[in-house]
Amino acid sequence: MREKLDAIDTKNINDNLNQAMASVNKLTKRLDQMIYKNEDQVGNAVTELNAVLSNLEEFSQKIKNNPSMLIHSETKERRK
């Protein structure tokens, strides 16, 4: 058992973990800065996405209630 424990390179594992943590830290800081700089654009995008989702929900509900509207127009005009 002692030989197996001695064979494990704990210093290398520790160094790799430290490097990984440093990389995650840098990435987190960059993401935070990017979001802060683009906060207005992100807010606008979320607002627009909510509007799109609302429209899709309304459209799908109309199709669910009247599937034939995909083939026929909603207007009651007849062909002449």
Coordinates of C-alpha atoms in Angstrom, one line a residue:
M1 CA 0.0 0.0 0.0
R2 CA 2.8 2.4 0.9
E3 CA 4.4 1.8 -2.5
K4 CA 1.2 2.7 -4.3
L5 CA 0.9 5.9 -2.3
D6 CA 4.5 6.8 -3.0
A7 CA 4.0 6.2 -6.7
I8 CA 1.3 8.8 -6.8
D9 CA 2.8 12.1 -7.9
T10 CA 0.9 14.4 -5.5
K11 CA 3.0 17.5 -6.3
N12 CA 2.1 17.2 -10.0
I13 CA -1.6 16.6 -9.2
N14 CA -1.5 19.7 -6.9
D15 CA 0.2 21.8 -9.5
N16 CA -2.4 20.8 -12.1
L17 CA -5.3 21.6 -9.7
N18 CA -3.8 25.0 -9.0
Q19 CA -3.4 25.7 -12.7
A20 CA -7.0 24.6 -13.3
M21 CA -8.3 26.8 -10.5
A22 CA -6.3 29.8 -11.9
S23 CA -7.8 29.2 -15.3
V24 CA -11.3 29.0 -13.9
N25 CA -10.7 32.2 -12.0
K26 CA -9.5 34.1 -15.1
L27 CA -12.4 32.8 -17.1
T28 CA -14.9 33.9 -14.4
K29 CA -13.4 37.4 -14.3
R30 CA -13.6 37.6 -18.2
L31 CA -17.2 36.5 -18.2
D32 CA -18.1 38.9 -15.5
Q33 CA -16.4 41.8 -17.4
M34 CA -18.1 40.8 -20.6
I35 CA -21.5 40.7 -19.1
Y36 CA -21.0 44.0 -17.3
K37 CA -19.9 45.7 -20.5
N38 CA -22.8 44.3 -22.5
E39 CA -25.4 44.4 -19.8
D40 CA -27.8 46.6 -21.8
Q41 CA -27.5 44.4 -24.9
V42 CA -28.1 41.3 -22.8
G43 CA -31.2 42.9 -21.3
N44 CA -32.5 43.9 -24.7
A45 CA -31.8 40.4 -26.1
V46 CA -33.7 38.8 -23.2
T47 CA -36.6 41.2 -23.7
E48 CA -36.7 40.3 -27.4
L49 CA -36.5 36.6 -26.8
N50 CA -39.4 36.9 -24.4
A51 CA -41.4 38.6 -27.1
V52 CA -40.5 35.9 -29.6
L53 CA -41.5 33.2 -27.1
S54 CA -44.8 34.9 -26.5
N55 CA -45.5 35.2 -30.2
L56 CA -44.6 31.5 -30.7
E57 CA -46.9 30.5 -27.9
E58 CA -49.8 32.5 -29.3
F59 CA -49.2 31.0 -32.8
S60 CA -49.0 27.5 -31.5
Q61 CA -52.2 28.0 -29.5
K62 CA -54.0 29.2 -32.6
I63 CA -52.8 26.2 -34.6
K64 CA -53.8 23.9 -31.8
N65 CA -57.3 25.5 -31.7
N66 CA -57.7 25.5 -35.5
P67 CA -55.2 23.3 -37.3
S68 CA -56.9 24.0 -40.7
M69 CA -55.6 27.6 -40.5
L70 CA -52.3 26.3 -41.8
I71 CA -54.0 25.4 -45.1
H72 CA -56.7 28.1 -45.2
S73 CA -56.3 31.8 -44.5
E74 CA -58.0 33.2 -41.5
T75 CA -60.0 35.7 -43.6
K76 CA -63.5 34.6 -44.7
E77 CA -63.0 35.8 -48.3
R78 CA -64.1 33.3 -50.9
R79 CA -62.6 32.8 -54.3
K80 CA -64.3 34.5 -57.1

